[in-house]
Tab-separated table of C-alpha atoms in Angstrom:
chain	number	residue	atom	x	y	z
A	214	MET	CA	94.489	56.821	165.434
A	215	LYS	CA	90.808	55.962	165.263
A	216	LYS	CA	91.399	52.112	164.970
A	217	LYS	CA	94.047	52.215	168.108
A	218	ILE	CA	91.403	54.128	170.057
A	219	ASN	CA	88.558	51.705	169.120
A	220	ILE	CA	90.848	48.708	169.946
A	221	ARG	CA	91.728	50.296	173.252
A	222	PHE	CA	88.232	50.840	174.197
A	223	ILE	CA	87.469	47.215	173.373
A	224	MET	CA	90.173	45.866	175.211
A	225	ILE	CA	89.300	47.939	178.222
A	226	ALA	CA	85.583	46.708	177.846
A	227	ALA	CA	86.755	42.922	177.436
A	228	LEU	CA	89.090	43.344	180.593
A	229	ALA	CA	86.136	44.844	182.729
A	230	ILE	CA	83.826	42.035	181.438
A	231	VAL	CA	86.295	39.388	182.451
A	232	VAL	CA	87.060	40.734	185.742
A	233	THR	CA	83.194	41.141	186.519
A	234	ALA	CA	82.578	37.642	185.319
A	235	LEU	CA	85.240	36.126	187.599
A	236	SER	CA	84.133	38.234	190.581
A	237	ALA	CA	80.461	37.246	190.030
A	238	MET	CA	81.442	33.597	189.834
A	239	LEU	CA	83.597	33.901	192.860
A	240	VAL	CA	80.823	35.548	194.745
A	241	TYR	CA	78.396	32.986	193.445
A	242	TYR	CA	80.527	30.159	194.632
A	243	ASN	CA	80.982	31.439	197.947
A	244	ILE	CA	77.070	32.045	198.271
A	245	LEU	CA	76.555	28.416	196.932
A	246	LYS	CA	79.168	26.873	199.286
A	247	GLU	CA	77.304	28.779	202.319
A	248	GLN	CA	74.149	27.268	200.985
A	249	VAL	CA	75.428	23.865	200.936
A	250	PHE	CA	76.849	24.075	204.146
A	251	GLY	CA	73.479	25.447	205.583
A	252	ASP	CA	71.593	22.571	203.985
A	253	LEU	CA	73.981	20.129	205.434
A	254	LYS	CA	73.623	21.581	208.842
A	255	ALA	CA	69.778	21.376	208.345
A	256	TYR	CA	70.162	17.851	207.444
A	257	ALA	CA	72.275	17.206	210.357
A	258	HIS	CA	69.654	18.768	212.734
A	259	VAL	CA	66.884	16.724	211.225
A	260	ILE	CA	68.671	13.545	211.595
A	261	GLU	CA	69.705	14.344	215.139
A	262	LEU	CA	65.915	14.265	215.858
A	263	LEU	CA	65.561	10.563	214.703
A	264	ASN	CA	66.665	7.688	216.753
A	265	ILE	CA	70.386	7.910	216.154
A	266	ASP	CA	70.763	4.609	218.212
A	267	ASP	CA	68.870	2.757	215.456
A	268	LEU	CA	71.458	4.067	212.984
A	269	ALA	CA	74.242	3.014	215.369
A	270	ALA	CA	72.727	-0.427	215.802
A	271	GLY	CA	73.186	-0.995	212.073
A	272	ILE	CA	70.189	-0.385	210.152
A	273	GLU	CA	70.649	-2.055	206.869
A	274	LYS	CA	71.404	-0.027	204.035
A	275	ASP	CA	71.332	-1.010	200.464
A	276	PRO	CA	74.487	0.774	198.598
A	277	TYR	CA	72.788	0.098	195.301
A	278	ASN	CA	69.512	1.725	196.266
A	279	PRO	CA	70.529	4.953	198.464
A	280	ILE	CA	68.129	7.301	199.745
A	281	ASP	CA	69.978	10.325	198.203
A	282	ASP	CA	72.549	9.903	195.703
A	283	ASP	CA	74.673	12.861	196.687
A	284	LEU	CA	73.860	12.875	200.361
A	285	ARG	CA	76.063	10.827	202.705
A	286	ILE	CA	75.347	10.225	206.525
A	287	THR	CA	78.165	8.978	208.823
A	288	LEU	CA	78.210	8.409	212.612
A	289	ILE	CA	81.520	8.404	214.232
A	290	GLY	CA	82.066	7.073	217.677
A	291	ALA	CA	84.155	8.543	220.351
A	292	ASP	CA	86.968	6.337	219.626
A	293	GLY	CA	86.775	7.318	215.994
A	294	GLU	CA	85.277	4.162	214.695
A	295	VAL	CA	82.475	4.399	212.113
A	296	LEU	CA	79.267	3.350	213.691
A	297	TYR	CA	77.018	4.027	210.654
A	298	GLU	CA	77.732	4.926	207.060
A	299	SER	CA	75.112	5.370	204.491
A	300	LEU	CA	77.309	4.802	201.395
A	301	LEU	CA	79.539	1.788	202.291
A	302	ASN	CA	79.686	-0.920	204.941
A	303	LYS	CA	80.912	0.603	208.072
A	304	ASP	CA	83.319	-2.183	208.675
A	305	GLU	CA	85.179	-1.183	205.449
A	306	MET	CA	85.758	2.231	206.829
A	307	ASP	CA	89.054	3.448	208.426
A	308	ASN	CA	89.309	5.391	211.801
A	309	HIS	CA	87.956	8.988	211.364
A	310	ASN	CA	89.546	10.689	214.191
A	311	GLU	CA	92.263	12.353	211.952
A	312	ARG	CA	89.603	13.802	209.587
A	313	PRO	CA	89.753	17.673	209.687
A	314	GLU	CA	85.841	18.272	210.075
A	315	ILE	CA	85.845	15.578	212.856
A	316	ILE	CA	88.561	17.127	214.734
A	317	GLU	CA	86.990	20.661	214.518
A	318	ALA	CA	83.611	19.200	215.619
A	319	ARG	CA	85.245	17.782	218.601
A	320	GLU	CA	86.890	20.915	219.633
A	321	LYS	CA	84.270	23.399	218.620
A	322	GLY	CA	80.973	21.448	218.354
A	323	GLU	CA	80.903	21.523	214.702
A	324	GLY	CA	83.184	21.636	211.731
A	325	GLU	CA	83.301	21.892	208.119
A	326	ALA	CA	85.599	20.809	205.306
A	327	ILE	CA	85.739	20.630	201.619
A	328	ARG	CA	88.135	17.843	200.516
A	329	TYR	CA	88.621	14.703	198.256
A	330	SER	CA	86.987	11.485	199.426
A	331	ALA	CA	88.600	8.330	198.633
A	332	THR	CA	85.336	6.693	199.495
A	333	SER	CA	83.119	8.374	197.098
A	334	GLY	CA	85.860	9.327	194.647
A	335	THR	CA	84.792	13.090	194.399
A	336	HIS	CA	85.317	16.245	196.187
A	337	THR	CA	82.826	16.441	198.921
A	338	PHE	CA	81.304	19.103	201.296
A	339	TYR	CA	81.445	17.762	204.961
A	340	TYR	CA	79.540	19.008	208.008
A	341	ALA	CA	80.204	17.398	211.344
A	342	GLU	CA	78.398	18.016	214.507
A	343	ARG	CA	79.392	16.595	218.080
A	344	LEU	CA	76.403	14.803	219.830
A	345	GLN	CA	75.673	14.952	223.410
A	346	ASN	CA	76.908	11.444	223.866
A	347	GLY	CA	80.355	12.164	222.322
A	348	ASN	CA	79.564	10.682	219.104
A	349	VAL	CA	80.110	12.759	215.737
A	350	LEU	CA	77.283	13.017	213.048
A	351	ARG	CA	78.836	13.865	209.733
A	352	ILE	CA	76.797	14.818	206.650
A	353	GLY	CA	78.500	14.643	203.297
A	354	ARG	CA	77.558	16.006	199.937
A	355	ASP	CA	79.644	15.456	196.722
A	356	SER	CA	80.365	18.412	194.581
A	357	VAL	CA	79.064	17.048	191.426
A	358	SER	CA	75.799	18.691	191.587
A	359	VAL	CA	77.331	21.924	192.808
A	360	ASN	CA	79.801	21.707	189.895
A	361	ARG	CA	76.918	21.208	187.523
A	362	ILE	CA	75.490	24.218	188.779
A	363	MET	CA	78.677	26.414	188.483
A	364	VAL	CA	79.084	25.146	184.946
A	365	ASN	CA	75.528	26.181	183.915
A	366	THR	CA	75.888	29.408	185.450
A	367	LEU	CA	79.408	29.902	183.733
A	368	VAL	CA	77.858	29.176	180.505
A	369	ILE	CA	75.093	31.847	181.128
A	370	VAL	CA	77.680	34.273	182.321
A	371	LEU	CA	79.821	33.897	179.101
A	372	VAL	CA	76.810	34.277	176.776
A	373	ILE	CA	75.806	37.567	178.865
A	374	ALA	CA	79.557	38.556	178.476
A	375	LEU	CA	79.693	38.046	174.840
A	376	CYS	CA	76.467	40.034	174.299
A	377	ILE	CA	77.900	42.774	176.483
A	378	LEU	CA	81.206	42.857	174.460
A	379	PHE	CA	79.252	43.248	171.227
A	380	VAL	CA	77.238	46.040	172.504
A	381	CYS	CA	80.586	47.615	173.845
A	382	MET	CA	82.111	47.217	170.529
A	383	GLY	CA	79.303	49.166	168.969
A	384	ILE	CA	79.427	51.760	171.613
A	385	SER	CA	83.173	51.985	171.261
A	386	HIS	CA	82.925	52.514	167.412
A	387	TYR	CA	80.280	55.256	168.037
A	388	LEU	CA	82.270	57.049	170.722
A	389	THR	CA	85.680	56.823	168.628
A	390	LYS	CA	83.975	58.330	165.826
A	391	LYS	CA	82.629	61.236	167.771
A	392	LEU	CA	85.847	61.825	169.648
A	393	VAL	CA	88.035	61.935	166.539
A	394	GLU	CA	85.575	63.845	164.394
A	395	PRO	CA	86.791	67.343	165.641
A	396	ILE	CA	90.433	66.511	165.048
A	397	GLU	CA	89.575	65.194	161.446
A	398	LYS	CA	88.013	68.521	160.857
A	399	LEU	CA	91.302	70.213	162.004
A	400	ALA	CA	93.293	68.086	159.455
A	401	THR	CA	90.701	69.252	156.645
A	402	ASN	CA	90.906	72.908	157.436
A	403	ILE	CA	91.768	74.027	160.706
A	404	MET	CA	90.619	77.830	160.207
A	405	LEU	CA	87.177	76.698	159.636
A	406	VAL	CA	86.860	74.955	163.058
A	407	ASP	CA	84.880	76.818	165.662
A	408	GLU	CA	86.184	76.340	169.124
A	409	ASN	CA	82.655	76.094	170.578
A	410	ASN	CA	81.891	73.112	168.512
A	411	VAL	CA	84.765	71.087	169.830
A	412	TYR	CA	85.293	69.253	173.065
A	413	GLU	CA	86.277	71.748	176.080
A	414	GLU	CA	89.350	69.601	176.995
A	415	ILE	CA	90.950	70.065	173.413
A	416	ARG	CA	90.036	73.849	172.875
A	417	PRO	CA	93.478	74.748	174.055
A	418	PHE	CA	94.926	72.281	171.707
A	419	VAL	CA	92.672	73.786	168.777
A	420	ASN	CA	93.833	77.256	169.645
A	421	THR	CA	97.355	76.415	169.806
A	422	ILE	CA	97.360	74.731	166.676
A	423	LYS	CA	95.271	77.618	165.077
A	424	GLU	CA	97.979	80.172	166.272
A	425	GLN	CA	100.795	77.940	165.041
A	426	HIS	CA	99.046	77.700	161.724
A	427	VAL	CA	98.686	81.479	161.380
A	428	ASN	CA	102.280	82.083	162.427
A	429	ILE	CA	103.348	79.554	159.757
A	430	ILE	CA	101.414	81.306	157.046
A	431	ASN	CA	102.527	84.611	158.164
A	432	ASN	CA	106.005	83.488	158.378
A	433	ALA	CA	105.809	81.885	154.853
A	434	GLN	CA	104.403	85.232	153.522
A	435	LEU	CA	106.955	87.108	155.146
A	436	ARG	CA	109.649	84.839	153.641
A	437	GLN	CA	108.222	85.089	150.365
A	438	GLU	CA	107.880	88.892	150.464
A	439	PHE	CA	111.679	89.018	151.792
A	440	THR	CA	112.722	86.960	148.954
A	441	ALA	CA	110.909	88.898	146.456
A	442	ASN	CA	112.178	92.282	148.019
A	443	VAL	CA	115.831	90.903	148.066
A	444	SER	CA	115.532	90.058	144.434
A	445	HIS	CA	114.130	93.441	143.624
A	446	GLU	CA	116.756	95.333	145.487
A	447	LEU	CA	119.618	93.277	144.286
A	448	LYS	CA	118.462	93.458	140.594
A	449	THR	CA	118.168	97.228	140.508
A	450	PRO	CA	121.872	97.971	141.209
A	451	LEU	CA	123.054	95.051	139.481
A	452	THR	CA	121.225	96.020	136.304
A	453	ALA	CA	122.727	99.567	136.655
A	454	ILE	CA	126.230	98.017	137.078
A	455	SER	CA	125.793	95.693	134.125
A	456	GLY	CA	124.566	98.420	131.872
A	457	TYR	CA	127.276	101.227	132.636
A	458	ALA	CA	130.000	98.549	132.431
A	459	GLU	CA	128.657	97.301	129.090
A	460	LEU	CA	128.596	100.899	127.688
A	461	ILE	CA	132.249	101.512	128.768
A	462	GLY	CA	133.429	98.191	127.676
A	463	ASN	CA	132.085	98.613	124.251
A	464	GLY	CA	133.982	102.031	123.910
A	465	MET	CA	130.662	103.991	123.551
A	466	THR	CA	131.476	106.555	126.080
A	467	GLY	CA	133.534	109.583	126.173
A	468	LYS	CA	135.922	110.461	129.138
A	469	GLU	CA	133.431	112.451	131.047
A	470	ASP	CA	130.654	109.668	130.616
A	471	THR	CA	133.396	107.015	131.609
A	472	ILE	CA	134.185	108.963	134.808
A	473	ARG	CA	130.491	109.484	135.589
A	474	PHE	CA	129.518	105.899	134.731
A	475	SER	CA	132.416	104.689	136.954
A	476	ASN	CA	130.960	106.650	139.797
A	477	GLU	CA	127.576	105.094	139.241
A	478	ILE	CA	129.141	101.830	139.214
A	479	HIS	CA	130.909	102.487	142.412
A	480	SER	CA	127.765	103.944	143.841
A	481	ASN	CA	125.479	100.828	142.913
A	482	ALA	CA	128.331	98.402	144.298
A	483	ASN	CA	128.386	100.172	147.574
A	484	ARG	CA	124.580	100.012	147.787
A	485	LEU	CA	124.903	96.189	146.873
A	486	LEU	CA	127.394	95.775	149.569
A	487	SER	CA	125.276	97.698	152.212
A	488	LEU	CA	122.274	95.391	151.261
A	489	ILE	CA	124.304	92.149	151.616
A	490	ASN	CA	125.738	93.196	154.887
A	491	ASP	CA	122.278	94.158	156.229
A	492	ILE	CA	120.734	90.798	154.975
A	493	ILE	CA	123.671	88.701	156.603
A	494	LYS	CA	123.186	90.793	159.976
A	495	LEU	CA	119.521	89.990	159.880
A	496	SER	CA	120.286	86.217	159.318
A	497	GLU	CA	122.515	86.283	162.400
A	498	LEU	CA	119.938	87.865	164.373
A	499	ASP	CA	117.437	85.409	163.271
A	500	GLU	CA	119.313	82.438	164.501
A	501	ALA	CA	117.775	80.774	167.456
A	502	ASP	CA	120.953	80.080	169.007
A	503	HIS	CA	122.544	83.212	168.514
A	504	GLN	CA	124.487	83.905	171.744
A	505	MET	CA	125.330	87.407	172.514
A	506	GLU	CA	128.283	88.607	174.525
A	507	MET	CA	126.851	90.926	177.181
A	508	GLU	CA	129.116	93.338	179.012
A	509	ARG	CA	128.864	96.761	180.859
A	510	ILE	CA	129.255	99.285	178.393
A	511	ASP	CA	128.957	103.224	178.336
A	512	LEU	CA	126.170	104.328	175.981
A	513	TYR	CA	127.415	107.813	175.949
A	514	LYS	CA	130.667	106.723	174.487
A	515	LEU	CA	129.070	104.740	171.932
A	516	ALA	CA	126.933	107.574	170.964
A	517	GLU	CA	129.798	109.923	170.782
A	518	ASN	CA	131.809	107.734	168.480
A	519	CYS	CA	128.787	107.395	166.290
A	520	VAL	CA	128.115	111.111	166.163
A	521	GLN	CA	131.649	111.777	165.231
A	522	MET	CA	131.735	109.192	162.420
A	523	MET	CA	128.369	110.502	161.103
A	524	GLN	CA	129.182	114.139	161.240
A	525	VAL	CA	130.655	114.509	157.676
A	526	THR	CA	127.681	112.771	156.202
A	527	ALA	CA	125.342	115.144	158.073
A	528	GLU	CA	127.094	118.256	157.093
A	529	LYS	CA	127.019	117.187	153.543
A	530	GLN	CA	123.264	117.284	153.571
A	531	GLY	CA	123.120	120.467	155.650
A	532	ILE	CA	122.027	118.520	158.860
A	533	ARG	CA	123.062	119.588	162.358
A	534	LEU	CA	124.046	116.511	164.407
A	535	THR	CA	124.453	116.988	168.017
A	536	LEU	CA	124.761	114.777	171.222
A	537	GLN	CA	123.481	115.320	174.687
A	538	GLY	CA	123.287	113.653	177.968
A	539	GLU	CA	125.666	112.029	180.391
A	540	SER	CA	127.773	108.799	180.813
A	541	THR	CA	125.168	105.837	181.183
A	542	MET	CA	126.217	102.163	181.907
A	543	ALA	CA	124.049	99.254	180.663
A	544	MET	CA	124.580	95.617	179.978
A	545	ALA	CA	124.550	95.207	176.272
A	546	ASN	CA	126.517	93.840	173.204
A	547	LYS	CA	128.930	96.531	172.013
A	548	GLY	CA	128.902	95.601	168.412
A	549	LEU	CA	125.205	95.200	168.200
A	550	MET	CA	124.770	98.692	170.052
A	551	ASP	CA	127.062	100.388	167.599
A	552	GLU	CA	124.768	99.005	164.868
A	553	VAL	CA	121.628	100.535	166.617
A	554	PHE	CA	123.180	103.900	166.906
A	555	TYR	CA	124.528	103.700	163.363
A	556	ASN	CA	121.286	102.811	161.829
A	557	LEU	CA	119.248	105.302	163.892
A	558	CYS	CA	121.439	108.319	162.889
A	559	SER	CA	121.649	107.213	159.316
A	560	ASN	CA	117.897	107.173	159.003
A	561	ALA	CA	117.561	110.306	160.868
A	562	ILE	CA	120.061	112.116	158.456
A	563	ARG	CA	118.580	110.430	155.367
A	564	TYR	CA	114.968	111.232	155.798
A	565	ASN	CA	115.643	114.718	157.320
A	566	LYS	CA	114.896	118.256	155.490
A	567	PRO	CA	117.814	120.621	154.469
A	568	GLY	CA	118.855	122.605	157.548
A	569	GLY	CA	117.111	120.241	159.722
A	570	SER	CA	118.976	118.663	162.779
A	571	VAL	CA	119.338	115.311	164.556
A	572	THR	CA	119.743	115.030	168.416
A	573	VAL	CA	121.234	111.933	170.144
A	574	THR	CA	120.426	111.814	173.826
A	575	VAL	CA	121.690	109.267	176.306
A	576	GLY	CA	120.892	109.133	179.894
A	577	THR	CA	118.505	107.452	182.702
A	578	LYS	CA	114.872	107.563	183.001
A	579	ASP	CA	113.112	105.994	186.237
A	580	GLU	CA	116.607	104.621	186.991
A	581	ARG	CA	116.695	102.779	183.639
A	582	PRO	CA	119.143	103.494	180.865
A	583	PHE	CA	117.685	104.944	177.509
A	584	LEU	CA	118.949	106.354	174.358
A	585	SER	CA	116.940	108.278	171.923
A	586	VAL	CA	117.480	109.691	168.253
A	587	ALA	CA	115.304	112.619	167.500
A	588	ASP	CA	115.227	114.538	163.945
A	589	THR	CA	113.149	117.472	162.443
A	590	GLY	CA	112.570	115.395	159.201
A	591	ILE	CA	109.790	114.588	157.191
A	592	GLY	CA	107.971	112.447	159.808
A	593	ILE	CA	106.020	109.183	159.409
A	594	PRO	CA	102.237	109.121	158.787
A	595	LYS	CA	100.420	107.461	161.672
A	596	GLU	CA	99.005	104.604	159.375
A	597	CYS	CA	102.574	103.639	158.591
A	598	GLN	CA	104.130	103.670	162.059
A	599	GLU	CA	103.400	100.181	162.906
A	600	ARG	CA	104.985	99.081	159.650
A	601	VAL	CA	108.255	100.981	159.632
A	602	PHE	CA	110.162	98.140	161.473
A	603	GLU	CA	109.252	95.523	158.868
A	604	ARG	CA	111.881	94.477	156.487
A	605	PHE	CA	112.065	96.454	153.204
A	606	TYR	CA	109.300	98.437	154.072
A	607	ARG	CA	109.609	102.207	153.089
A	608	VAL	CA	106.869	105.047	153.549
A	609	ASP	CA	108.165	106.889	150.377
A	610	LYS	CA	109.808	104.518	148.039
A	611	SER	CA	111.006	107.053	145.590
A	612	ARG	CA	112.804	109.007	148.431
A	613	SER	CA	114.303	105.763	149.707
A	614	LYS	CA	115.867	104.746	146.377
A	615	SER	CA	117.147	108.503	145.934
A	616	THR	CA	118.765	108.405	149.497
A	617	GLY	CA	120.251	104.798	148.849
A	618	GLY	CA	118.484	103.268	151.933
A	619	THR	CA	118.220	99.462	152.034
A	620	GLY	CA	115.012	99.213	153.856
A	621	LEU	CA	116.529	96.896	156.627
A	622	GLY	CA	117.899	99.301	159.084
A	623	LEU	CA	114.958	99.738	161.352
A	624	ALA	CA	114.333	95.894	161.140
A	625	ILE	CA	117.706	95.222	162.471
A	626	VAL	CA	117.237	97.831	165.321
A	627	LYS	CA	114.047	95.992	166.157
A	628	HIS	CA	115.781	92.630	166.332
A	629	ILE	CA	118.606	93.930	168.500
A	630	VAL	CA	116.336	95.715	170.914
A	631	ALA	CA	114.238	92.563	171.183
A	632	GLN	CA	117.366	90.392	171.910
A	633	HIS	CA	118.489	92.865	174.624
A	634	ASN	CA	114.949	92.541	176.173
A	635	ALA	CA	114.464	96.448	175.809
A	636	ALA	CA	111.413	98.349	174.906
A	637	LEU	CA	111.247	100.441	171.786
A	638	HIS	CA	109.142	103.595	171.433
A	639	LEU	CA	108.463	105.604	168.252
A	640	ASP	CA	106.818	109.128	168.265
A	641	SER	CA	106.438	110.767	164.995
A	642	GLU	CA	104.466	113.599	163.347
A	643	LEU	CA	104.176	114.273	159.527
A	644	ASP	CA	106.479	117.050	158.334
A	645	GLU	CA	107.516	117.688	162.064
A	646	GLY	CA	110.026	114.873	162.810
A	647	THR	CA	110.469	111.354	164.351
A	648	THR	CA	111.768	110.353	167.877
A	649	ILE	CA	112.902	106.818	168.574
A	650	GLU	CA	113.725	105.853	172.068
A	651	ILE	CA	115.015	102.590	173.365
A	652	VAL	CA	114.664	101.761	177.065
A	653	PHE	CA	116.749	99.034	178.840
């Protein structure tokens, strides 16, 4: 990248130098041209003060010993015939009435032209002026001296341009290094880069990269923790199943032990199945392109079905499970909302106290549908309330294992609520109970 930036800087500098040099040469040429025509006009005025009739009478002119090598004087009569020519014999000259500078001089009093002269064999600057007697005095100067000045000037301009280009190359190298330096620091260790020490224009870029870097690290840690937790959660029931099955297979158990070990195998298999189902559900919810089918559903009916299904489980643990509220319609996915009710009620029953209660409420609040599940259970410590929705996080690991929780229920609830653009609130006091509310 540094090389590309450097090359582009040099190309821009070179282009600017070339354009500037050409523009300067063009301006200089126009100034020089005006100067030449001004000199020719001055010469014409001086010659006009002389005895022009002497020129017309045929003052002898030695072509091999001219007065001025690059100055040519011509007097043209009213009929276009050459009356005097300082370069050649006037009798050898053609009629000049068709010359552009002569035509312009007859019409406007004076005329200018730059054209190739067959007489001198060079490009010549011509200035012509109409005299009072109708004749035209023309002063010419070949472009050899002008071209010589332009070439000398061009050489000087090229030398200066090369010097400027070398200076620009050094400045370009320095600026490129200073410009790329903060970016190179980002590549070394982005977290050590101070936003105040970089260019203001790239601070948003640095902040974005830092946030993405932190998110990548956090996601990597979460994946690592998730993998470790899944491995651990799968290993425990599999170890139990393998051990019990081995004892039964080796005939080392009696009838009563075989029945008990079979029940343990069945219980751990169910735990594995629940864990795998929860992992699959989380994976589906994590998919970026996961599309939900939304429809108007009655939250009260879903809650009623869940309460009826969980009633037996609640009674086994001595928990009173009740439903209150009214019919409430909301735009949601029916299957996912069933999952939400099941997980919330299951957690409320699992982490409750003997003789406690769980109350499911459905209704509207500020014209918005809501549902809540409140229990009178063990509660959640304040310092743990922000983490209970993390995957596999357990406040009391020993109690979770004894109750058979997978540690993924609330994580699934959080994902489903986020996909419905709903708000999730948790209110809990230790040893008093927990209330989880979802507002659509």
